[in-house]
DNA sequence: CGAACGTTTGAGATGACTCAAGCGTTGTGG
DNA sequence: CCACAACGCTTGAGTCATCTCAAACGTTCG
């Protein structure tokens, strides 16, 4: 069931079975990519939209000096590139972080869907509006938080998003980002990210490793990053309020 | 004609007369606000979407210490708050920069429109996708540019957007932002913005004043801010390439 | 005229960057 | 199975960009 997690992360846009089935039918191909593979180059024209089934993707914008800024991160269940449906040309690139599986839906199929099932079209539109809310949160992060706050905010957001699709238990998740990736997300250098991570470790807020992130104190981490999950429009695992209050965590294995 | 500029800034979503007329009909009220008026508080629920007719609005997110980050700026012709249509609750506030005039369309009307004229609904969706591209450009600006670059990028983008709606001639426009506003856009302090503006003045790239901005050298300014207008999906005044090559500028008056 | 607001400038503090070196782990080919 | 290359992480020392605090100036408007 390729679309198991589809839009699970967006309560406001959750899909009834009929709509999901229609999307499943529209899938024309499924592709796998290796880590660091470039799925789409900046400026490319696209004829299809993709559903991320497995793994992690990132959107990036290159600068002139060979550096780049990551402007988005995509988890299983996310619709990627929906904007190319209307705009045709991408202003950014898409790269795999981990090994990924994506399902492709041709734009022409999407046109049909929008005609046949306007409610579903509406949901897709809502999905892009939530993405916009995430962009705004990222702007806040880069514009108003210091280095430690940026990392704390990003990890809190990531934890919340992964919780929504069942890929985090609220305390631990698998990510696969290097410290350099994190630097490109937070607008910092990898050297400084390393120092920030040490500080977060010493303050017992979280542990960041290549393959596993442990959120030791979600509440304090969220506070450090001024993170409030309201903009994600998801159901948080413990009631609607965040941070999570139940503190017990006994080394639960990752539900990969 | 309230919607004269409506979506003029978005070629990809330009409206035929029939569609525009339908939107005009849907306007339930027109309001004016004084500078610095708060149109919407963060967290508020909304029952309508607004078209900005005249003046400048900004979207902002507050931080805990009383500072804030501006996450968007809206010019005449922009649809503001469209995302509240689907999400109902705003994650950010909306404030007037200058005196503004807005036209309100109830969400219930929009529902009807989406049903009656799916093509128009599609255009509205496209409009939000262009907004998303602007968010990505802002992320790039904050994450990868230094202080001078951020200001140069913002002013280049603003010039391009205002050109698209006939409010700039490519060299001069009226803005109404204070240096502190600019600081909140660029993630800097107002003191430092002041020094950046002096530098841009001394390098003869642009002059920033409260009521008038002069772009002395659009090409060099765009280069300094690594600005490429492709993401805006607008027609630039001089062919499709930017920076503008015609340099002649003889003190043309502002076309208010 | 005085108050409010926006701008300008200076001096010192500091957070983040750069450059540089070394360490640990992983994967691969001889 | 070992050696080496590639990659990611860690740390130190010095530099630089931006911030903070503080004061003063100019303009607008009541």
Coordinates of C-alpha atoms (C1' of nucleotides) in Angstrom, one line a residue:
Chain A
X1 CA 0.0 0.0 0.0
X2 CA 2.1 2.8 -1.4
X3 CA 0.1 5.6 0.0
X4 CA -0.3 4.3 3.5
X5 CA 1.1 7.5 5.0
X6 CA -0.3 9.8 2.3
X7 CA -1.3 13.1 3.9
X8 CA -1.4 11.4 7.3
X9 CA 0.7 14.4 8.4
X10 CA -2.1 16.8 7.6
X11 CA -5.2 16.3 9.6
X12 CA -6.8 19.2 7.8
X13 CA -6.4 17.3 4.5
X14 CA -6.8 13.7 5.6
X15 CA -8.2 11.5 2.8
X16 CA -11.2 9.2 2.8
X17 CA -10.7 5.8 1.2
X18 CA -12.3 6.7 -2.1
X19 CA -10.1 9.7 -2.7
X20 CA -7.0 7.8 -1.7
X21 CA -7.9 4.9 -4.0
X22 CA -8.2 7.4 -6.9
X23 CA -4.8 8.7 -6.2
X24 CA -3.4 5.1 -6.0
X25 CA -4.9 4.5 -9.4
X26 CA -3.2 7.5 -10.8
X27 CA 0.3 6.3 -10.0
X28 CA 2.1 5.6 -13.2
X29 CA 5.5 4.5 -11.9
X30 CA 7.4 3.9 -8.8
X31 CA 11.1 4.7 -8.6
X32 CA 13.9 4.2 -6.2
X33 CA 16.9 6.4 -5.7
X34 CA 20.2 6.1 -3.9
X35 CA 21.2 8.5 -1.1
X36 CA 22.4 11.9 -2.6
X37 CA 20.8 11.2 -5.9
X38 CA 19.4 14.3 -7.6
X39 CA 15.8 13.7 -8.5
X40 CA 15.2 17.1 -10.0
X41 CA 17.7 19.8 -11.0
X42 CA 16.9 23.5 -10.4
X43 CA 15.1 25.0 -13.4
X44 CA 14.0 21.6 -14.8
X45 CA 10.5 21.2 -16.2
X46 CA 8.4 18.5 -14.8
X47 CA 5.5 16.5 -16.2
X48 CA 4.6 14.6 -13.0
X49 CA 4.2 15.1 -9.3
X50 CA 5.6 12.6 -6.8
X51 CA 4.4 11.0 -3.5
X52 CA 7.3 10.2 -1.2
X53 CA 6.7 6.6 -0.1
X54 CA 9.9 5.9 1.8
X55 CA 13.0 7.8 2.8
X56 CA 13.8 11.5 3.1
X57 CA 14.0 14.1 0.4
X58 CA 15.2 17.7 0.5
X59 CA 14.5 20.8 -1.5
X60 CA 17.4 23.2 -2.0
X61 CA 18.5 26.4 -3.7
X62 CA 22.1 26.8 -4.8
X63 CA 24.0 30.0 -4.4
X64 CA 26.7 31.2 -6.7
X65 CA 29.6 30.1 -4.5
X66 CA 28.7 26.5 -4.5
X67 CA 26.9 26.7 -1.2
X68 CA 23.3 25.9 -0.9
X69 CA 20.3 26.5 1.4
X70 CA 17.9 23.6 2.1
X71 CA 14.4 25.1 1.9
X72 CA 12.4 22.1 2.8
X73 CA 12.5 18.5 3.9
X74 CA 10.1 15.8 2.9
X75 CA 9.0 12.8 4.8
X76 CA 7.0 9.7 3.8
X77 CA 3.4 10.7 2.9
X78 CA 4.4 14.1 1.6
X79 CA 3.4 15.3 -1.8
X80 CA 6.6 16.7 -3.4
X81 CA 6.6 19.0 -6.4
X82 CA 3.0 19.7 -6.4
X83 CA 3.8 23.3 -7.3
X84 CA 5.3 22.2 -10.6
X85 CA 1.9 21.1 -11.5
X86 CA 0.8 24.6 -12.1
X87 CA 4.2 26.3 -12.6
X88 CA 6.0 23.7 -14.7
X89 CA 9.4 25.0 -13.9
X90 CA 11.1 24.4 -10.5
X91 CA 12.9 27.2 -8.8
X92 CA 14.8 24.7 -6.6
X93 CA 16.3 21.2 -6.8
X94 CA 15.2 18.0 -5.1
X95 CA 17.8 15.5 -3.7
X96 CA 17.6 12.3 -1.8
X97 CA 19.0 12.2 1.7
X98 CA 18.5 8.5 2.4
X99 CA 17.5 5.8 -0.1
X100 CA 14.1 6.8 -1.2
X101 CA 11.0 5.3 -3.0
X102 CA 8.7 7.7 -4.8
X103 CA 5.4 7.2 -6.7
X104 CA 4.8 9.3 -9.7
X105 CA 1.6 10.8 -10.9
X106 CA 1.5 12.5 -14.3
X107 CA 0.2 16.0 -14.3
X108 CA -2.4 15.0 -16.9
X109 CA -3.8 12.5 -14.5
X110 CA -3.9 15.2 -11.8
X111 CA -5.9 17.4 -14.2
X112 CA -8.4 14.6 -14.5
X113 CA -8.6 14.1 -10.8
X114 CA -9.2 17.8 -10.2
X115 CA -12.1 17.7 -12.6
X116 CA -13.6 14.4 -11.4
X117 CA -13.1 14.9 -7.7
X118 CA -13.1 18.6 -6.8
X119 CA -13.0 17.8 -3.1
X120 CA -9.8 15.9 -3.6
X121 CA -8.4 18.8 -5.6
X122 CA -9.3 21.0 -2.7
X123 CA -7.4 18.8 -0.3
X124 CA -4.3 18.9 -2.5
X125 CA -4.6 22.7 -2.4
X126 CA -4.9 22.6 1.4
X127 CA -1.8 20.5 1.5
X128 CA 0.2 23.2 -0.2
X129 CA -1.2 25.8 2.3
X130 CA 0.2 23.7 5.1
X131 CA 3.5 23.6 3.3
X132 CA 3.4 27.4 3.2
X133 CA 2.9 27.5 7.0
X134 CA 6.0 25.4 7.3
X135 CA 7.9 27.8 5.1
X136 CA 6.9 30.6 7.4
X137 CA 8.1 28.7 10.5
X138 CA 11.4 28.2 8.7
X139 CA 11.6 31.9 8.0
X140 CA 11.0 32.6 11.7
X141 CA 13.7 30.1 12.6
X142 CA 16.3 31.7 10.3
X143 CA 15.4 35.2 11.0
X144 CA 14.9 35.3 14.7
X145 CA 16.6 32.4 16.4
X146 CA 20.3 31.9 17.4
X147 CA 22.2 28.8 16.3
X148 CA 21.1 26.7 19.3
X149 CA 17.5 27.8 18.9
X150 CA 17.5 27.0 15.1
X151 CA 18.6 23.5 15.7
X152 CA 16.2 23.0 18.6
X153 CA 13.3 24.3 16.5
X154 CA 14.1 22.2 13.5
X155 CA 14.5 19.0 15.6
X156 CA 11.2 19.8 17.5
X157 CA 9.4 20.3 14.2
X158 CA 10.9 17.2 12.7
X159 CA 9.9 15.1 15.7
X160 CA 6.3 16.4 15.4
X161 CA 6.1 15.7 11.7
X162 CA 7.5 12.3 12.1
X163 CA 5.2 11.5 14.9
X164 CA 2.3 12.4 12.7
X165 CA 3.3 9.7 10.2
X166 CA 4.3 7.1 12.8
X167 CA 8.0 7.4 12.3
X168 CA 8.8 8.8 15.7
X169 CA 7.5 7.8 19.1
X170 CA 8.0 11.4 20.3
X171 CA 11.5 10.7 21.7
X172 CA 13.5 8.9 19.1
X173 CA 13.5 8.8 15.3
X174 CA 15.8 7.9 12.5
X175 CA 16.8 10.8 10.2
X176 CA 20.0 10.2 8.2
X177 CA 21.0 13.9 8.0
X178 CA 24.7 14.7 8.4
X179 CA 25.8 17.6 10.4
X180 CA 26.5 19.4 7.1
X181 CA 23.0 18.8 6.0
X182 CA 21.8 20.3 9.3
X183 CA 24.0 23.3 8.7
X184 CA 22.5 23.8 5.3
X185 CA 19.0 23.7 6.8
X186 CA 19.9 26.1 9.7
X187 CA 21.9 28.6 7.7
X188 CA 25.1 27.8 9.7
X189 CA 28.4 26.1 9.0
X190 CA 29.0 22.5 9.8
X191 CA 31.7 23.4 12.3
X192 CA 29.3 25.5 14.2
X193 CA 26.6 22.9 14.0
X194 CA 28.9 20.5 15.7
X195 CA 29.4 22.9 18.6
X196 CA 25.7 23.5 18.9
X197 CA 25.0 19.8 19.0
X198 CA 27.6 19.4 21.7
X199 CA 25.8 22.1 23.7
X200 CA 22.4 20.4 23.2
X201 CA 24.0 17.2 24.4
X202 CA 25.6 18.7 27.4
X203 CA 22.3 20.4 28.4
X204 CA 20.7 17.0 28.0
X205 CA 18.1 18.3 25.5
X206 CA 18.8 15.9 22.6
X207 CA 21.4 13.6 21.0
X208 CA 21.9 13.9 17.3
X209 CA 23.6 11.1 15.4
X210 CA 23.7 10.3 11.7
X211 CA 21.2 7.6 12.0
X212 CA 19.3 8.3 15.2
X213 CA 18.1 11.4 17.0
X214 CA 17.1 11.2 20.6
X215 CA 14.9 13.9 22.0
X216 CA 15.7 13.7 25.7
X217 CA 13.5 16.6 26.9
X218 CA 10.9 17.5 24.2
X219 CA 9.4 20.2 26.3
X220 CA 12.7 22.0 27.1
X221 CA 13.9 21.5 23.5
X222 CA 10.7 23.1 22.1
X223 CA 11.1 26.0 24.6
X224 CA 14.7 26.5 23.5
X225 CA 13.6 26.8 19.9
X226 CA 10.4 28.6 20.6
X227 CA 8.6 25.8 18.8
X228 CA 4.8 25.7 18.8
X229 CA 3.4 22.9 16.6
X230 CA 0.0 24.6 15.9
X231 CA 1.1 25.6 12.4
X232 CA 1.6 21.9 11.4
X233 CA -2.1 21.2 11.8
X234 CA -1.4 17.7 13.0
X235 CA -2.7 15.6 15.9
X236 CA 0.0 15.4 18.4
X237 CA 0.3 11.9 20.0
X238 CA -0.5 13.1 23.5
X239 CA -3.7 15.1 23.4
X240 CA -3.5 18.4 21.5
X241 CA -1.0 20.2 23.6
X242 CA 2.7 20.1 23.2
X243 CA 5.2 19.4 24.6
X244 CA 4.5 15.8 25.5
X245 CA 4.1 15.4 29.2
X246 CA 4.6 11.7 29.7
X247 CA 8.3 11.4 30.2
X248 CA 8.8 7.6 30.4
X249 CA 11.0 6.4 27.6
X250 CA 12.8 3.1 27.9
X251 CA 14.8 2.6 24.8
X252 CA 12.0 1.7 22.5
X253 CA 13.3 0.4 19.3
X254 CA 12.8 2.4 16.2
X255 CA 9.6 1.6 14.3
X256 CA 11.5 2.0 11.0
Chain B
X1 CA -12.3 48.9 -10.4
X2 CA -11.2 47.4 -7.2
X3 CA -9.5 44.4 -8.6
X4 CA -7.6 46.2 -11.4
X5 CA -4.3 44.8 -10.2
X6 CA -5.6 41.4 -9.1
X7 CA -3.1 38.8 -9.8
X8 CA -1.4 41.0 -12.4
X9 CA 1.7 40.0 -10.6
X10 CA 1.3 36.4 -11.5
X11 CA 1.4 35.7 -15.1
X12 CA 0.8 32.1 -14.6
X13 CA -2.4 32.9 -12.9
X14 CA -3.7 35.9 -14.9
X15 CA -7.4 36.2 -15.0
X16 CA -9.8 36.5 -18.0
X17 CA -12.5 39.1 -17.6
X18 CA -15.2 36.6 -16.7
X19 CA -13.3 35.2 -13.8
X20 CA -12.3 38.5 -12.6
X21 CA -15.9 39.7 -12.7
X22 CA -17.0 36.7 -10.7
X23 CA -14.5 37.7 -8.0
X24 CA -15.6 41.3 -8.1
X25 CA -19.2 40.1 -7.5
X26 CA -18.1 38.1 -4.5
X27 CA -16.7 41.1 -2.7
X28 CA -18.8 41.6 0.4
X29 CA -17.1 44.6 1.9
X30 CA -14.3 47.1 1.5
X31 CA -12.3 48.3 4.4
X32 CA -9.6 50.9 5.0
X33 CA -7.0 50.7 7.7
X34 CA -4.5 53.2 9.1
X35 CA -0.8 52.5 9.0
X36 CA 0.3 50.0 11.7
X37 CA -3.2 48.8 12.2
X38 CA -3.5 45.1 13.0
X39 CA -5.8 43.4 10.5
X40 CA -5.5 40.0 11.9
X41 CA -3.9 38.7 15.2
X42 CA -1.9 35.5 15.2
X43 CA -4.1 32.6 16.1
X44 CA -7.3 34.3 15.0
X45 CA -9.9 32.4 13.0
X46 CA -11.0 34.0 9.8
X47 CA -14.2 33.7 7.8
X48 CA -13.1 35.7 4.8
X49 CA -10.1 36.2 2.5
X50 CA -9.0 39.6 1.4
X51 CA -7.7 41.2 -1.8
X52 CA -5.3 44.0 -1.2
X53 CA -6.4 47.0 -3.3
X54 CA -4.2 49.7 -2.1
X55 CA -1.2 50.1 0.2
X56 CA 1.2 47.5 1.7
X57 CA 0.5 44.8 4.2
X58 CA 2.9 42.5 6.0
X59 CA 2.7 39.1 7.6
X60 CA 4.6 38.5 10.8
X61 CA 5.4 35.9 13.5
X62 CA 6.1 37.1 17.0
X63 CA 8.8 35.6 19.1
X64 CA 8.7 35.4 22.9
X65 CA 10.9 38.4 23.6
X66 CA 8.7 40.9 21.8
X67 CA 10.7 40.8 18.6
X68 CA 9.2 39.5 15.4
X69 CA 10.0 38.2 12.0
X70 CA 8.2 39.5 8.9
X71 CA 7.5 36.5 6.8
X72 CA 5.8 38.1 3.9
X73 CA 4.9 41.4 2.3
X74 CA 1.9 42.1 0.2
X75 CA 1.3 44.6 -2.6
X76 CA -1.8 45.7 -4.4
X77 CA -3.3 42.9 -6.4
X78 CA -2.2 40.2 -3.9
X79 CA -4.6 37.8 -2.3
X80 CA -3.9 37.8 1.4
X81 CA -4.9 35.1 3.8
X82 CA -6.1 32.6 1.2
X83 CA -4.6 29.9 3.3
X84 CA -7.0 30.7 6.1
X85 CA -9.7 29.5 3.6
X86 CA -8.6 25.9 4.2
X87 CA -7.0 26.1 7.5
X88 CA -9.2 28.5 9.4
X89 CA -6.6 29.5 11.9
X90 CA -3.7 31.8 11.1
X91 CA -0.2 31.0 12.3
X92 CA 0.8 34.6 11.8
X93 CA -0.5 38.1 12.1
X94 CA -1.2 40.7 9.4
X95 CA -0.4 44.3 9.8
X96 CA -0.7 47.4 7.7
X97 CA 2.5 49.2 6.8
X98 CA 0.9 52.1 4.9
X99 CA -2.7 53.2 4.8
X100 CA -4.5 50.3 3.1
X101 CA -7.7 49.4 1.3
X102 CA -8.8 45.8 1.3
X103 CA -11.7 44.0 -0.3
X104 CA -13.2 41.0 1.6
X105 CA -14.6 37.8 0.1
X106 CA -16.4 35.5 2.5
X107 CA -15.1 31.9 2.5
X108 CA -18.6 30.7 1.8
X109 CA -18.5 32.7 -1.5
X110 CA -15.1 31.2 -2.3
X111 CA -16.6 27.7 -1.8
X112 CA -19.3 28.6 -4.4
X113 CA -16.7 30.0 -6.8
X114 CA -14.6 26.9 -6.6
X115 CA -17.6 24.8 -7.4
X116 CA -18.9 27.0 -10.2
X117 CA -15.6 27.9 -11.9
X118 CA -13.0 25.2 -11.3
X119 CA -10.6 26.9 -13.6
X120 CA -10.7 30.0 -11.3
X121 CA -10.2 27.8 -8.3
X122 CA -7.2 26.3 -10.0
X123 CA -5.8 29.8 -10.6
X124 CA -6.2 30.6 -6.9
X125 CA -4.3 27.5 -6.1
X126 CA -1.6 28.5 -8.5
X127 CA -1.4 31.8 -6.8
X128 CA -0.6 30.1 -3.5
X129 CA 2.1 28.1 -5.3
X130 CA 3.9 31.2 -6.4
X131 CA 3.6 32.5 -2.9
X132 CA 5.4 29.4 -1.8
X133 CA 8.2 30.1 -4.3
X134 CA 8.6 33.5 -2.7
X135 CA 8.9 31.9 0.7
X136 CA 11.7 29.7 -0.7
X137 CA 13.5 32.8 -2.0
X138 CA 13.2 34.4 1.4
X139 CA 14.6 31.3 3.0
X140 CA 17.6 31.4 0.7
X141 CA 18.0 35.1 1.5
X142 CA 18.1 34.6 5.3
X143 CA 20.1 31.4 5.2
X144 CA 22.8 32.1 2.7
X145 CA 23.3 35.9 2.2
X146 CA 25.1 38.4 4.4
X147 CA 23.5 41.6 5.6
X148 CA 24.2 43.6 2.4
X149 CA 23.1 40.7 0.2
X150 CA 19.8 40.3 2.1
X151 CA 18.9 43.9 1.7
X152 CA 19.9 43.9 -2.0
X153 CA 17.9 40.7 -2.6
X154 CA 14.8 42.1 -0.9
X155 CA 14.9 45.4 -2.7
X156 CA 15.5 43.6 -6.1
X157 CA 12.6 41.3 -5.5
X158 CA 10.4 44.2 -4.4
X159 CA 11.3 46.2 -7.4
X160 CA 10.4 43.3 -9.7
X161 CA 7.1 42.6 -7.9
X162 CA 6.1 46.3 -8.0
X163 CA 7.0 46.5 -11.7
X164 CA 4.6 43.7 -12.3
X165 CA 1.7 45.7 -11.0
X166 CA 2.8 49.0 -12.4
X167 CA 3.9 50.5 -9.1
X168 CA 7.6 50.8 -10.1
X169 CA 9.2 51.9 -13.3
X170 CA 12.2 49.6 -12.6
X171 CA 14.2 52.3 -10.9
X172 CA 12.0 54.0 -8.4
X173 CA 9.1 53.1 -6.2
X174 CA 7.3 54.2 -3.1
X175 CA 7.4 51.7 -0.2
X176 CA 6.8 53.2 3.2
X177 CA 8.9 50.7 5.2
X178 CA 11.0 52.0 8.0
X179 CA 14.5 50.8 8.5
X180 CA 13.2 48.8 11.5
X181 CA 10.7 47.1 9.2
X182 CA 13.5 46.2 6.8
X183 CA 15.4 44.8 9.8
X184 CA 12.5 42.6 10.7
X185 CA 12.3 41.4 7.1
X186 CA 16.0 40.6 6.8
X187 CA 16.6 39.2 10.3
X188 CA 19.0 42.0 11.3
X189 CA 18.9 44.9 13.8
X190 CA 17.8 48.3 12.7
X191 CA 21.2 49.7 13.7
X192 CA 22.9 47.3 11.3
X193 CA 20.4 47.9 8.6
X194 CA 21.3 51.6 8.8
X195 CA 24.9 50.7 8.1
X196 CA 24.0 48.4 5.3
X197 CA 22.0 51.1 3.6
X198 CA 24.8 53.5 3.9
X199 CA 27.1 51.0 2.2
X200 CA 24.5 50.5 -0.6
X201 CA 24.4 54.2 -1.0
X202 CA 28.1 54.6 -1.1
X203 CA 28.4 51.9 -3.6
X204 CA 25.8 53.7 -5.7
X205 CA 23.5 50.6 -5.8
X206 CA 20.4 52.1 -4.3
X207 CA 18.9 54.8 -2.1
X208 CA 16.5 53.8 0.6
X209 CA 14.3 56.4 2.2
X210 CA 11.0 56.0 4.1
X211 CA 8.9 57.0 1.2
X212 CA 11.0 56.4 -1.9
X213 CA 13.4 53.8 -2.9
X214 CA 15.8 54.5 -5.8
X215 CA 17.4 51.6 -7.5
X216 CA 20.5 53.2 -9.1
X217 CA 21.9 50.1 -10.6
X218 CA 19.4 47.2 -10.8
X219 CA 21.8 44.9 -12.4
X220 CA 24.5 45.3 -9.8
X221 CA 22.0 45.3 -7.0
X222 CA 20.6 42.0 -8.2
X223 CA 24.1 40.5 -8.5
X224 CA 24.9 41.6 -5.0
X225 CA 21.8 39.9 -3.7
X226 CA 22.1 36.9 -6.0
X227 CA 18.6 37.7 -7.2
X228 CA 17.1 35.9 -10.2
X229 CA 13.4 36.8 -10.8
X230 CA 12.5 33.5 -12.4
X231 CA 10.7 32.3 -9.3
X232 CA 8.2 35.2 -9.4
X233 CA 6.7 34.0 -12.7
X234 CA 6.1 37.6 -13.9
X235 CA 6.8 39.4 -17.1
X236 CA 9.7 41.7 -16.5
X237 CA 9.3 45.2 -18.1
X238 CA 12.4 44.7 -20.4
X239 CA 12.0 41.4 -22.2
X240 CA 12.2 38.3 -20.0
X241 CA 15.8 38.7 -18.9
X242 CA 16.8 40.5 -15.8
X243 CA 18.7 42.6 -14.8
X244 CA 17.2 45.4 -16.9
X245 CA 19.7 46.6 -19.4
X246 CA 18.3 49.9 -20.4
X247 CA 20.0 52.3 -18.0
X248 CA 18.3 55.6 -18.9
X249 CA 16.4 57.0 -16.0
X250 CA 15.4 60.6 -16.0
X251 CA 13.6 61.2 -12.7
X252 CA 10.3 59.8 -13.8
X253 CA 7.6 60.7 -11.3
X254 CA 6.1 57.9 -9.3
X255 CA 3.0 56.4 -10.8
X256 CA 1.3 56.2 -7.4
Chain C
dC1 C1' 7.3 74.4 21.2
dG2 C1' 7.6 69.8 22.5
dA3 C1' 6.8 65.0 21.9
dA4 C1' 7.2 61.1 19.0
dC5 C1' 9.3 58.9 15.7
dG6 C1' 12.8 57.5 12.6
dT7 C1' 17.7 57.9 11.5
dT8 C1' 22.7 58.2 12.4
dT9 C1' 27.0 57.3 14.7
dG10 C1' 30.4 55.4 18.1
dA11 C1' 32.5 51.9 21.1
dG12 C1' 32.8 47.6 22.9
dA13 C1' 31.0 42.7 23.2
dT14 C1' 30.0 38.3 21.2
dG15 C1' 28.3 34.8 18.2
dA16 C1' 29.5 32.6 14.2
dC17 C1' 32.9 31.9 10.6
dT18 C1' 37.4 30.4 8.6
dC19 C1' 41.3 27.8 8.4
dA20 C1' 43.6 23.9 9.8
dA21 C1' 44.6 19.7 11.8
dG22 C1' 43.4 15.2 13.6
dC23 C1' 40.2 11.4 14.8
dG24 C1' 37.0 7.5 14.0
dT25 C1' 34.2 4.7 11.0
dT26 C1' 33.0 2.5 6.8
dG27 C1' 33.6 0.4 2.6
dT28 C1' 36.5 -1.4 -0.9
dG29 C1' 40.1 -3.3 -3.7
dG30 C1' 44.6 -5.6 -3.7
Chain D
dC1 C1' 42.2 -9.8 5.7
dC2 C1' 44.6 -5.7 5.7
dA3 C1' 45.5 -1.0 3.9
dC4 C1' 43.9 2.9 2.3
dA5 C1' 40.6 6.2 0.8
dA6 C1' 36.5 8.6 1.6
dC7 C1' 33.6 10.5 4.6
dG8 C1' 31.8 12.5 8.7
dC9 C1' 32.9 14.3 13.2
dT10 C1' 35.6 17.0 16.6
dT11 C1' 38.6 20.5 18.3
dG12 C1' 41.5 24.8 18.6
dA13 C1' 42.9 29.5 17.5
dG14 C1' 42.2 33.7 15.4
dT15 C1' 39.1 36.8 12.7
dC16 C1' 35.1 39.2 11.3
dA17 C1' 30.2 40.3 11.0
dT18 C1' 26.7 41.6 13.5
dC19 C1' 24.7 42.8 18.0
dT20 C1' 24.1 45.7 22.2
dC21 C1' 24.0 49.8 24.5
dA22 C1' 24.1 54.6 24.4
dA23 C1' 23.7 59.1 22.8
dA24 C1' 22.5 62.5 19.6
dC25 C1' 20.2 64.5 15.5
dG26 C1' 16.4 65.6 12.1
dT27 C1' 11.7 65.7 10.8
dT28 C1' 6.8 65.8 11.4
dC29 C1' 2.8 66.9 13.6
dG30 C1' -0.3 68.4 17.1

